[in-house]
Amino acid sequence: MSFKSDAVFDKIKLRLTKIDPANRQVENIYKWNITVDGKVAKTWVLDLKNVKLFVGDSPDVECTITVSDDDMYALGTGGLTAKDALAQDRLDVDGNIELALKLQPFVSSL
Protein backbone atom coordinates (compact mmCIF):
# COMPACT_ATOMS: atom_id res chain seq x y z
CA MET A 1 0.00 0.00 0.00
CA SER A 2 1.34 3.43 -0.83
CA PHE A 3 0.88 6.41 1.46
CA LYS A 4 0.72 10.06 0.46
CA SER A 5 2.30 10.97 3.78
CA ASP A 6 5.47 9.02 2.91
CA ALA A 7 6.53 12.11 0.94
CA VAL A 8 6.30 14.17 4.14
CA PHE A 9 8.40 11.66 6.06
CA ASP A 10 10.97 11.56 3.24
CA LYS A 11 11.37 15.34 3.65
CA ILE A 12 11.65 14.97 7.43
CA LYS A 13 14.37 12.36 6.92
CA LEU A 14 16.21 14.77 4.63
CA ARG A 15 15.98 17.53 7.24
CA LEU A 16 17.46 15.18 9.83
CA THR A 17 20.65 14.92 7.78
CA LYS A 18 21.11 18.67 8.22
CA ILE A 19 20.85 18.70 12.02
CA ASP A 20 24.01 19.53 13.91
CA PRO A 21 23.87 17.21 16.96
CA ALA A 22 25.66 19.83 19.05
CA ASN A 23 22.94 22.42 18.38
CA ARG A 24 19.76 20.36 18.73
CA GLN A 25 16.87 22.28 20.25
CA VAL A 26 14.48 19.33 20.46
CA GLU A 27 15.51 15.95 21.85
CA ASN A 28 12.30 14.01 22.17
CA ILE A 29 10.90 10.82 20.67
CA TYR A 30 7.65 11.04 18.72
CA LYS A 31 5.39 8.46 17.15
CA TRP A 32 2.98 9.08 14.30
CA ASN A 33 0.12 6.66 13.80
CA ILE A 34 -0.97 7.16 10.20
CA THR A 35 -4.54 6.05 9.64
CA VAL A 36 -6.48 4.98 6.58
CA ASP A 37 -10.24 4.56 6.90
CA GLY A 38 -9.94 5.19 10.65
CA LYS A 39 -7.46 2.37 11.32
CA VAL A 40 -3.73 2.65 11.98
CA ALA A 41 -2.04 1.56 8.75
CA LYS A 42 1.55 2.68 9.38
CA THR A 43 3.59 3.91 12.33
CA TRP A 44 6.60 6.20 12.11
CA VAL A 45 8.99 7.09 14.94
CA LEU A 46 10.98 10.32 14.93
CA ASP A 47 13.79 9.94 17.46
CA LEU A 48 15.37 13.34 17.88
CA LYS A 49 17.58 12.11 20.74
CA ASN A 50 19.43 9.86 18.30
CA VAL A 51 18.51 11.81 15.14
CA LYS A 52 16.72 9.07 13.23
CA LEU A 53 13.36 8.36 11.62
CA PHE A 54 12.02 4.89 11.03
CA VAL A 55 8.88 2.83 10.46
CA GLY A 56 8.06 0.81 13.55
CA ASP A 57 7.60 1.45 17.23
CA SER A 58 9.67 2.46 20.24
CA PRO A 59 9.08 1.94 23.96
CA ASP A 60 10.54 5.39 24.67
CA VAL A 61 7.95 7.49 22.83
CA GLU A 62 7.09 10.71 24.65
CA CYS A 63 4.35 11.96 22.34
CA THR A 64 2.05 10.06 19.96
CA ILE A 65 0.28 11.79 17.12
CA THR A 66 -2.54 10.05 15.29
CA VAL A 67 -3.58 11.51 11.96
CA SER A 68 -4.98 10.28 8.66
CA ASP A 69 -2.66 9.77 5.71
CA ASP A 70 -4.41 12.58 3.80
CA ASP A 71 -4.24 15.00 6.73
CA MET A 72 -0.56 14.27 7.38
CA TYR A 73 0.13 15.05 3.73
CA ALA A 74 -1.87 18.27 4.04
CA LEU A 75 0.07 19.22 7.20
CA GLY A 76 3.36 18.65 5.42
CA THR A 77 2.43 20.60 2.31
CA GLY A 78 0.84 23.56 4.04
CA GLY A 79 -2.76 22.73 3.18
CA LEU A 80 -3.61 22.26 6.87
CA THR A 81 -2.19 23.74 10.05
CA ALA A 82 -1.74 21.68 13.21
CA LYS A 83 -3.90 24.18 15.09
CA ASP A 84 -6.76 23.73 12.61
CA ALA A 85 -6.34 19.95 12.56
CA LEU A 86 -6.57 19.83 16.37
CA ALA A 87 -9.60 22.13 16.44
CA GLN A 88 -11.37 20.02 13.81
CA ASP A 89 -10.51 16.71 15.55
CA ARG A 90 -8.45 15.64 12.54
CA LEU A 91 -5.32 15.19 14.67
CA ASP A 92 -5.02 13.52 18.06
CA VAL A 93 -2.09 14.03 20.44
CA ASP A 94 -1.43 11.58 23.24
CA GLY A 95 1.15 12.89 25.68
CA ASN A 96 2.55 16.36 26.11
CA ILE A 97 0.96 18.64 23.50
CA GLU A 98 3.84 21.11 24.01
CA LEU A 99 6.19 18.46 22.61
CA ALA A 100 4.00 18.15 19.53
CA LEU A 101 4.21 21.90 18.94
CA LYS A 102 8.01 21.64 18.79
CA LEU A 103 7.63 19.56 15.61
CA GLN A 104 6.43 22.47 13.50
CA PRO A 105 9.86 23.12 11.90
CA PHE A 106 10.19 19.47 10.86
CA VAL A 107 6.77 19.07 9.32
CA SER A 108 5.60 22.37 7.90
CA SER A 109 6.26 23.74 4.44
CA LEU A 110 7.61 20.57 2.96
CSV table of N, CA, C and O in Angstrom, one decimal:
chain,number,residue,atom,x,y,z
A,1,MET,N,0.8,-1.2,0.0
A,1,MET,CA,0.0,0.0,0.0
A,1,MET,C,0.9,1.2,0.0
A,1,MET,O,1.9,1.3,0.7
A,2,SER,N,0.5,2.2,-0.8
A,2,SER,CA,1.3,3.4,-0.8
A,2,SER,C,0.6,4.5,0.0
A,2,SER,O,-0.6,4.5,0.1
A,3,PHE,N,1.4,5.4,0.6
A,3,PHE,CA,0.9,6.4,1.5
A,3,PHE,C,1.3,7.8,0.9
A,3,PHE,O,2.5,8.0,0.7
A,4,LYS,N,0.4,8.7,0.9
A,4,LYS,CA,0.7,10.1,0.5
A,4,LYS,C,1.7,10.7,1.5
A,4,LYS,O,2.6,11.4,1.1
A,5,SER,N,1.5,10.4,2.7
A,5,SER,CA,2.3,11.0,3.8
A,5,SER,C,3.8,10.5,3.8
A,5,SER,O,4.6,11.1,4.4
A,6,ASP,N,4.1,9.4,3.0
A,6,ASP,CA,5.5,9.0,2.9
A,6,ASP,C,6.3,10.2,2.4
A,6,ASP,O,7.5,10.3,2.7
A,7,ALA,N,5.8,11.0,1.5
A,7,ALA,CA,6.5,12.1,0.9
A,7,ALA,C,6.9,13.1,2.0
A,7,ALA,O,8.0,13.7,2.0
A,8,VAL,N,6.0,13.3,3.0
A,8,VAL,CA,6.3,14.2,4.1
A,8,VAL,C,7.4,13.6,5.0
A,8,VAL,O,8.4,14.3,5.4
A,9,PHE,N,7.4,12.3,5.2
A,9,PHE,CA,8.4,11.7,6.1
A,9,PHE,C,9.7,11.6,5.3
A,9,PHE,O,10.8,11.7,6.0
A,10,ASP,N,9.7,11.5,4.0
A,10,ASP,CA,11.0,11.6,3.2
A,10,ASP,C,11.6,12.9,3.4
A,10,ASP,O,12.8,13.0,3.6
A,11,LYS,N,10.8,14.0,3.4
A,11,LYS,CA,11.4,15.3,3.7
A,11,LYS,C,11.9,15.5,5.1
A,11,LYS,O,12.9,16.1,5.3
A,12,ILE,N,11.2,14.9,6.0
A,12,ILE,CA,11.7,15.0,7.4
A,12,ILE,C,13.0,14.3,7.5
A,12,ILE,O,13.9,14.8,8.2
A,13,LYS,N,13.1,13.1,6.9
A,13,LYS,CA,14.4,12.4,6.9
A,13,LYS,C,15.5,13.2,6.3
A,13,LYS,O,16.6,13.2,6.9
A,14,LEU,N,15.2,13.9,5.3
A,14,LEU,CA,16.2,14.8,4.6
A,14,LEU,C,16.6,15.9,5.6
A,14,LEU,O,17.8,16.2,5.7
A,15,ARG,N,15.7,16.5,6.3
A,15,ARG,CA,16.0,17.5,7.2
A,15,ARG,C,16.8,17.0,8.4
A,15,ARG,O,17.7,17.7,8.9
A,16,LEU,N,16.6,15.8,8.8
A,16,LEU,CA,17.5,15.2,9.8
A,16,LEU,C,18.9,15.1,9.5
A,16,LEU,O,19.8,15.3,10.3
A,17,THR,N,19.2,15.0,8.2
A,17,THR,CA,20.6,14.9,7.8
A,17,THR,C,21.3,16.3,7.9
A,17,THR,O,22.6,16.3,8.0
A,18,LYS,N,20.6,17.3,8.1
A,18,LYS,CA,21.1,18.7,8.2
A,18,LYS,C,21.2,19.2,9.7
A,18,LYS,O,21.6,20.3,9.9
A,19,ILE,N,20.8,18.3,10.6
A,19,ILE,CA,20.9,18.7,12.0
A,19,ILE,C,22.3,18.6,12.6
A,19,ILE,O,22.9,17.5,12.4
A,20,ASP,N,22.7,19.6,13.2
A,20,ASP,CA,24.0,19.5,13.9
A,20,ASP,C,23.7,19.0,15.3
A,20,ASP,O,23.1,19.7,16.1
A,21,PRO,N,24.2,17.8,15.7
A,21,PRO,CA,23.9,17.2,17.0
A,21,PRO,C,24.2,18.1,18.1
A,21,PRO,O,23.6,18.1,19.2
A,22,ALA,N,25.2,19.0,18.0
A,22,ALA,CA,25.7,19.8,19.1
A,22,ALA,C,24.7,21.0,19.3
A,22,ALA,O,24.7,21.6,20.3
A,23,ASN,N,23.9,21.3,18.3
A,23,ASN,CA,22.9,22.4,18.4
A,23,ASN,C,21.5,22.0,18.3
A,23,ASN,O,20.6,22.8,18.0
A,24,ARG,N,21.2,20.8,18.7
A,24,ARG,CA,19.8,20.4,18.7
A,24,ARG,C,18.9,21.1,19.7
A,24,ARG,O,19.4,21.3,20.9
A,25,GLN,N,17.8,21.6,19.3
A,25,GLN,CA,16.9,22.3,20.2
A,25,GLN,C,15.8,21.4,20.8
A,25,GLN,O,15.1,21.7,21.8
A,26,VAL,N,15.5,20.3,20.1
A,26,VAL,CA,14.5,19.3,20.5
A,26,VAL,C,15.1,18.0,20.5
A,26,VAL,O,15.8,17.5,19.6
A,27,GLU,N,14.9,17.3,21.7
A,27,GLU,CA,15.5,15.9,21.9
A,27,GLU,C,14.5,15.0,22.4
A,27,GLU,O,14.7,14.4,23.5
A,28,ASN,N,13.4,14.9,21.7
A,28,ASN,CA,12.3,14.0,22.2
A,28,ASN,C,12.1,12.9,21.2
A,28,ASN,O,12.6,12.9,20.1
A,29,ILE,N,11.2,11.9,21.6
A,29,ILE,CA,10.9,10.8,20.7
A,29,ILE,C,9.4,10.9,20.4
A,29,ILE,O,8.6,10.9,21.4
A,30,TYR,N,9.0,10.9,19.1
A,30,TYR,CA,7.6,11.0,18.7
A,30,TYR,C,7.2,9.8,17.9
A,30,TYR,O,8.0,9.2,17.2
A,31,LYS,N,5.9,9.5,18.0
A,31,LYS,CA,5.4,8.5,17.2
A,31,LYS,C,4.2,9.0,16.4
A,31,LYS,O,3.4,9.7,17.0
A,32,TRP,N,4.1,8.7,15.1
A,32,TRP,CA,3.0,9.1,14.3
A,32,TRP,C,2.3,7.8,13.9
A,32,TRP,O,2.9,6.9,13.3
A,33,ASN,N,1.0,7.7,14.3
A,33,ASN,CA,0.1,6.7,13.8
A,33,ASN,C,-0.6,7.2,12.6
A,33,ASN,O,-1.4,8.2,12.7
A,34,ILE,N,-0.3,6.7,11.4
A,34,ILE,CA,-1.0,7.2,10.2
A,34,ILE,C,-2.2,6.2,9.9
A,34,ILE,O,-2.0,5.0,9.8
A,35,THR,N,-3.3,6.9,9.8
A,35,THR,CA,-4.5,6.0,9.6
A,35,THR,C,-5.1,6.1,8.2
A,35,THR,O,-4.9,7.1,7.5
A,36,VAL,N,-5.7,5.1,7.8
A,36,VAL,CA,-6.5,5.0,6.6
A,36,VAL,C,-7.8,4.3,6.9
A,36,VAL,O,-7.9,3.3,7.6
A,37,ASP,N,-8.9,5.0,6.6
A,37,ASP,CA,-10.2,4.6,6.9
A,37,ASP,C,-10.4,4.4,8.4
A,37,ASP,O,-11.1,3.4,8.9
A,38,GLY,N,-9.8,5.2,9.2
A,38,GLY,CA,-9.9,5.2,10.7
A,38,GLY,C,-9.1,4.2,11.4
A,38,GLY,O,-9.2,4.1,12.6
A,39,LYS,N,-8.3,3.4,10.7
A,39,LYS,CA,-7.5,2.4,11.3
A,39,LYS,C,-6.0,2.7,11.1
A,39,LYS,O,-5.6,3.1,10.0
A,40,VAL,N,-5.2,2.4,12.1
A,40,VAL,CA,-3.7,2.6,12.0
A,40,VAL,C,-3.2,1.7,10.9
A,40,VAL,O,-3.3,0.5,11.0
A,41,ALA,N,-2.6,2.3,9.9
A,41,ALA,CA,-2.0,1.6,8.8
A,41,ALA,C,-0.5,1.6,8.7
A,41,ALA,O,0.1,0.7,8.1
A,42,LYS,N,0.1,2.6,9.4
A,42,LYS,CA,1.5,2.7,9.4
A,42,LYS,C,2.0,3.5,10.6
A,42,LYS,O,1.3,4.5,11.0
A,43,THR,N,3.1,3.2,11.2
A,43,THR,CA,3.6,3.9,12.3
A,43,THR,C,5.0,4.3,12.1
A,43,THR,O,5.9,3.5,11.7
A,44,TRP,N,5.3,5.6,12.3
A,44,TRP,CA,6.6,6.2,12.1
A,44,TRP,C,7.1,6.7,13.5
A,44,TRP,O,6.3,7.2,14.3
A,45,VAL,N,8.4,6.6,13.7
A,45,VAL,CA,9.0,7.1,14.9
A,45,VAL,C,10.1,8.1,14.5
A,45,VAL,O,10.9,7.8,13.7
A,46,LEU,N,10.0,9.3,15.1
A,46,LEU,CA,11.0,10.3,14.9
A,46,LEU,C,11.7,10.4,16.2
A,46,LEU,O,11.2,10.9,17.2
A,47,ASP,N,12.9,10.0,16.3
A,47,ASP,CA,13.8,9.9,17.5
A,47,ASP,C,14.8,11.1,17.3
A,47,ASP,O,15.8,10.9,16.7
A,48,LEU,N,14.5,12.2,18.0
A,48,LEU,CA,15.4,13.3,17.9
A,48,LEU,C,16.5,13.3,18.9
A,48,LEU,O,17.4,14.1,18.8
A,49,LYS,N,16.5,12.3,19.8
A,49,LYS,CA,17.6,12.1,20.7
A,49,LYS,C,18.7,11.5,20.0
A,49,LYS,O,19.9,11.8,20.2
A,50,ASN,N,18.4,10.6,19.1
A,50,ASN,CA,19.4,9.9,18.3
A,50,ASN,C,19.4,10.3,16.8
A,50,ASN,O,20.1,9.7,16.0
A,51,VAL,N,18.6,11.3,16.5
A,51,VAL,CA,18.5,11.8,15.1
A,51,VAL,C,18.3,10.7,14.1
A,51,VAL,O,19.1,10.5,13.2
A,52,LYS,N,17.1,10.1,14.2
A,52,LYS,CA,16.7,9.1,13.2
A,52,LYS,C,15.2,9.0,13.1
A,52,LYS,O,14.5,9.4,14.0
A,53,LEU,N,14.8,8.5,12.0
A,53,LEU,CA,13.4,8.4,11.6
A,53,LEU,C,13.2,7.0,11.0
A,53,LEU,O,14.0,6.6,10.2
A,54,PHE,N,12.2,6.2,11.5
A,54,PHE,CA,12.0,4.9,11.0
A,54,PHE,C,10.6,4.5,11.2
A,54,PHE,O,9.8,5.0,11.9
A,55,VAL,N,10.2,3.5,10.4
A,55,VAL,CA,8.9,2.8,10.5
A,55,VAL,C,9.0,1.8,11.5
A,55,VAL,O,9.9,1.0,11.6
A,56,GLY,N,8.0,1.8,12.5
A,56,GLY,CA,8.1,0.8,13.5
A,56,GLY,C,7.5,1.4,14.8
A,56,GLY,O,6.7,2.3,14.8
A,57,ASP,N,8.1,1.0,15.9
A,57,ASP,CA,7.6,1.4,17.2
A,57,ASP,C,8.8,1.6,18.1
A,57,ASP,O,9.9,1.1,17.8
A,58,SER,N,8.6,2.3,19.3
A,58,SER,CA,9.7,2.5,20.2
A,58,SER,C,9.0,2.5,21.6
A,58,SER,O,8.0,3.1,21.8
A,59,PRO,N,9.6,1.9,22.6
A,59,PRO,CA,9.1,1.9,24.0
A,59,PRO,C,9.3,3.3,24.6
A,59,PRO,O,8.7,3.6,25.7
A,60,ASP,N,10.2,4.1,24.0
A,60,ASP,CA,10.5,5.4,24.7
A,60,ASP,C,9.8,6.6,24.1
A,60,ASP,O,10.2,7.7,24.3
A,61,VAL,N,8.7,6.4,23.4
A,61,VAL,CA,7.9,7.5,22.8
A,61,VAL,C,7.4,8.4,23.9
A,61,VAL,O,6.8,8.0,24.9
A,62,GLU,N,7.6,9.7,23.7
A,62,GLU,CA,7.1,10.7,24.7
A,62,GLU,C,5.8,11.4,24.2
A,62,GLU,O,5.1,12.1,25.0
A,63,CYS,N,5.5,11.3,22.9
A,63,CYS,CA,4.3,12.0,22.3
A,63,CYS,C,3.9,11.1,21.1
A,63,CYS,O,4.7,10.8,20.2
A,64,THR,N,2.6,10.8,21.1
A,64,THR,CA,2.1,10.1,20.0
A,64,THR,C,1.0,10.9,19.3
A,64,THR,O,0.1,11.5,19.9
A,65,ILE,N,1.2,11.0,17.9
A,65,ILE,CA,0.3,11.8,17.1
A,65,ILE,C,-0.4,10.8,16.2
A,65,ILE,O,0.2,10.1,15.5
A,66,THR,N,-1.7,10.9,16.2
A,66,THR,CA,-2.5,10.1,15.3
A,66,THR,C,-3.2,11.0,14.3
A,66,THR,O,-3.9,11.9,14.7
A,67,VAL,N,-3.1,10.7,13.0
A,67,VAL,CA,-3.6,11.5,12.0
A,67,VAL,C,-3.8,10.7,10.7
A,67,VAL,O,-3.1,9.7,10.5
A,68,SER,N,-4.8,11.0,9.9
A,68,SER,CA,-5.0,10.3,8.7
A,68,SER,C,-3.8,10.5,7.7
A,68,SER,O,-3.1,11.6,7.8
A,69,ASP,N,-3.7,9.6,6.8
A,69,ASP,CA,-2.7,9.8,5.7
A,69,ASP,C,-2.9,11.1,4.9
A,69,ASP,O,-1.9,11.8,4.7
A,70,ASP,N,-4.1,11.4,4.6
A,70,ASP,CA,-4.4,12.6,3.8
A,70,ASP,C,-4.1,13.8,4.6
A,70,ASP,O,-3.5,14.8,4.1
A,71,ASP,N,-4.5,13.8,5.9
A,71,ASP,CA,-4.2,15.0,6.7
A,71,ASP,C,-2.8,15.2,7.0
A,71,ASP,O,-2.3,16.3,7.1
A,72,MET,N,-2.0,14.1,7.2
A,72,MET,CA,-0.6,14.3,7.4
A,72,MET,C,0.1,14.9,6.1
A,72,MET,O,1.0,15.7,6.2
A,73,TYR,N,-0.4,14.5,5.0
A,73,TYR,CA,0.1,15.0,3.7
A,73,TYR,C,-0.2,16.5,3.7
A,73,TYR,O,0.6,17.4,3.3
A,74,ALA,N,-1.4,16.9,4.0
A,74,ALA,CA,-1.9,18.3,4.0
A,74,ALA,C,-1.1,19.1,5.0
A,74,ALA,O,-0.7,20.2,4.8
A,75,LEU,N,-0.8,18.5,6.2
A,75,LEU,CA,0.1,19.2,7.2
A,75,LEU,C,1.5,19.5,6.6
A,75,LEU,O,2.0,20.6,6.8
A,76,GLY,N,2.0,18.5,5.9
A,76,GLY,CA,3.4,18.7,5.4
A,76,GLY,C,3.5,19.6,4.2
A,76,GLY,O,4.5,20.1,3.9
A,77,THR,N,2.4,19.8,3.5
A,77,THR,CA,2.4,20.6,2.3
A,77,THR,C,1.8,22.0,2.5
A,77,THR,O,1.7,22.8,1.6
A,78,GLY,N,1.4,22.2,3.7
A,78,GLY,CA,0.8,23.6,4.0
A,78,GLY,C,-0.7,23.7,3.8
A,78,GLY,O,-1.2,24.8,4.0
A,79,GLY,N,-1.3,22.7,3.4
A,79,GLY,CA,-2.8,22.7,3.2
A,79,GLY,C,-3.6,22.7,4.5
A,79,GLY,O,-4.8,22.9,4.4
A,80,LEU,N,-2.9,22.4,5.6
A,80,LEU,CA,-3.6,22.3,6.9
A,80,LEU,C,-2.6,22.6,8.0
A,80,LEU,O,-1.5,22.2,7.9
A,81,THR,N,-3.1,23.4,8.9
A,81,THR,CA,-2.2,23.7,10.1
A,81,THR,C,-2.5,22.8,11.2
A,81,THR,O,-3.6,22.3,11.3
A,82,ALA,N,-1.5,22.6,12.1
A,82,ALA,CA,-1.7,21.7,13.2
A,82,ALA,C,-2.8,22.2,14.1
A,82,ALA,O,-3.7,21.5,14.6
A,83,LYS,N,-2.9,23.5,14.3
A,83,LYS,CA,-3.9,24.2,15.1
A,83,LYS,C,-5.3,23.9,14.5
A,83,LYS,O,-6.2,23.5,15.3
A,84,ASP,N,-5.5,24.0,13.2
A,84,ASP,CA,-6.8,23.7,12.6
A,84,ASP,C,-7.1,22.2,12.7
A,84,ASP,O,-8.2,21.9,13.0
A,85,ALA,N,-6.1,21.4,12.5
A,85,ALA,CA,-6.3,20.0,12.6
A,85,ALA,C,-6.8,19.5,14.0
A,85,ALA,O,-7.7,18.7,14.1
A,86,LEU,N,-6.2,20.1,15.0
A,86,LEU,CA,-6.6,19.8,16.4
A,86,LEU,C,-8.0,20.3,16.6
A,86,LEU,O,-8.8,19.6,17.2
A,87,ALA,N,-8.3,21.5,16.2
A,87,ALA,CA,-9.6,22.1,16.4
A,87,ALA,C,-10.7,21.4,15.7
A,87,ALA,O,-11.8,21.3,16.2
A,88,GLN,N,-10.4,20.8,14.6
A,88,GLN,CA,-11.4,20.0,13.8
A,88,GLN,C,-11.4,18.5,14.1
A,88,GLN,O,-12.0,17.7,13.4
A,89,ASP,N,-10.6,18.1,15.2
A,89,ASP,CA,-10.5,16.7,15.6
A,89,ASP,C,-10.0,15.8,14.4
A,89,ASP,O,-10.4,14.7,14.3
A,90,ARG,N,-9.1,16.4,13.6
A,90,ARG,CA,-8.5,15.6,12.5
A,90,ARG,C,-7.1,15.2,12.9
A,90,ARG,O,-6.4,14.5,12.2
A,91,LEU,N,-6.6,15.5,14.1
A,91,LEU,CA,-5.3,15.2,14.7
A,91,LEU,C,-5.5,14.9,16.2
A,91,LEU,O,-6.1,15.7,16.8
A,92,ASP,N,-4.9,13.8,16.6
A,92,ASP,CA,-5.0,13.5,18.1
A,92,ASP,C,-3.6,13.4,18.6
A,92,ASP,O,-2.7,12.8,18.0
A,93,VAL,N,-3.4,14.1,19.8
A,93,VAL,CA,-2.1,14.0,20.4
A,93,VAL,C,-2.2,13.3,21.8
A,93,VAL,O,-3.1,13.7,22.6
A,94,ASP,N,-1.5,12.3,22.0
A,94,ASP,CA,-1.4,11.6,23.2
A,94,ASP,C,-0.1,11.9,23.9
A,94,ASP,O,1.0,11.5,23.3
A,95,GLY,N,-0.1,12.5,25.0
A,95,GLY,CA,1.1,12.9,25.7
A,95,GLY,C,1.2,14.4,25.8
A,95,GLY,O,0.2,15.1,25.7
A,96,ASN,N,2.4,14.9,25.9
A,96,ASN,CA,2.5,16.4,26.1
A,96,ASN,C,2.3,17.1,24.8
A,96,ASN,O,3.1,17.0,23.9
A,97,ILE,N,1.3,17.9,24.7
A,97,ILE,CA,1.0,18.6,23.5
A,97,ILE,C,2.1,19.7,23.2
A,97,ILE,O,2.3,20.0,22.0
A,98,GLU,N,2.7,20.2,24.2
A,98,GLU,CA,3.8,21.1,24.0
A,98,GLU,C,5.0,20.5,23.2
A,98,GLU,O,5.6,21.1,22.4
A,99,LEU,N,5.2,19.2,23.4
A,99,LEU,CA,6.2,18.5,22.6
A,99,LEU,C,5.8,18.4,21.2
A,99,LEU,O,6.6,18.6,20.3
A,100,ALA,N,4.5,18.2,20.9
A,100,ALA,CA,4.0,18.2,19.5
A,100,ALA,C,4.2,19.5,18.8
A,100,ALA,O,4.5,19.5,17.6
A,101,LEU,N,4.0,20.6,19.5
A,101,LEU,CA,4.2,21.9,18.9
A,101,LEU,C,5.7,22.2,18.5
A,101,LEU,O,5.9,22.9,17.6
A,102,LYS,N,6.6,21.5,19.1
A,102,LYS,CA,8.0,21.6,18.8
A,102,LYS,C,8.3,21.0,17.4
A,102,LYS,O,9.4,21.2,16.9
A,103,LEU,N,7.4,20.2,16.9
A,103,LEU,CA,7.6,19.6,15.6
A,103,LEU,C,7.4,20.4,14.4
A,103,LEU,O,7.7,20.1,13.3
A,104,GLN,N,6.8,21.6,14.6
A,104,GLN,CA,6.4,22.5,13.5
A,104,GLN,C,7.6,22.7,12.5
A,104,GLN,O,7.3,22.5,11.3
A,105,PRO,N,8.8,22.9,12.9
A,105,PRO,CA,9.9,23.1,11.9
A,105,PRO,C,10.2,21.9,11.1
A,105,PRO,O,10.6,22.0,9.9
A,106,PHE,N,9.9,20.7,11.6
A,106,PHE,CA,10.2,19.5,10.9
A,106,PHE,C,9.1,19.1,9.9
A,106,PHE,O,9.4,18.5,8.9
A,107,VAL,N,7.9,19.5,10.1
A,107,VAL,CA,6.8,19.1,9.3
A,107,VAL,C,6.3,20.1,8.3
A,107,VAL,O,5.9,19.8,7.2
A,108,SER,N,6.3,21.4,8.7
A,108,SER,CA,5.6,22.4,7.9
A,108,SER,C,6.4,22.7,6.7
A,108,SER,O,7.6,22.6,6.6
A,109,SER,N,5.7,23.2,5.7
A,109,SER,CA,6.3,23.7,4.4
A,109,SER,C,7.2,22.8,3.8
A,109,SER,O,8.3,23.2,3.3
A,110,LEU,N,6.8,21.5,3.7
A,110,LEU,CA,7.6,20.6,3.0
A,110,LEU,C,7.2,20.6,1.5
A,110,LEU,O,7.5,20.3,0.6
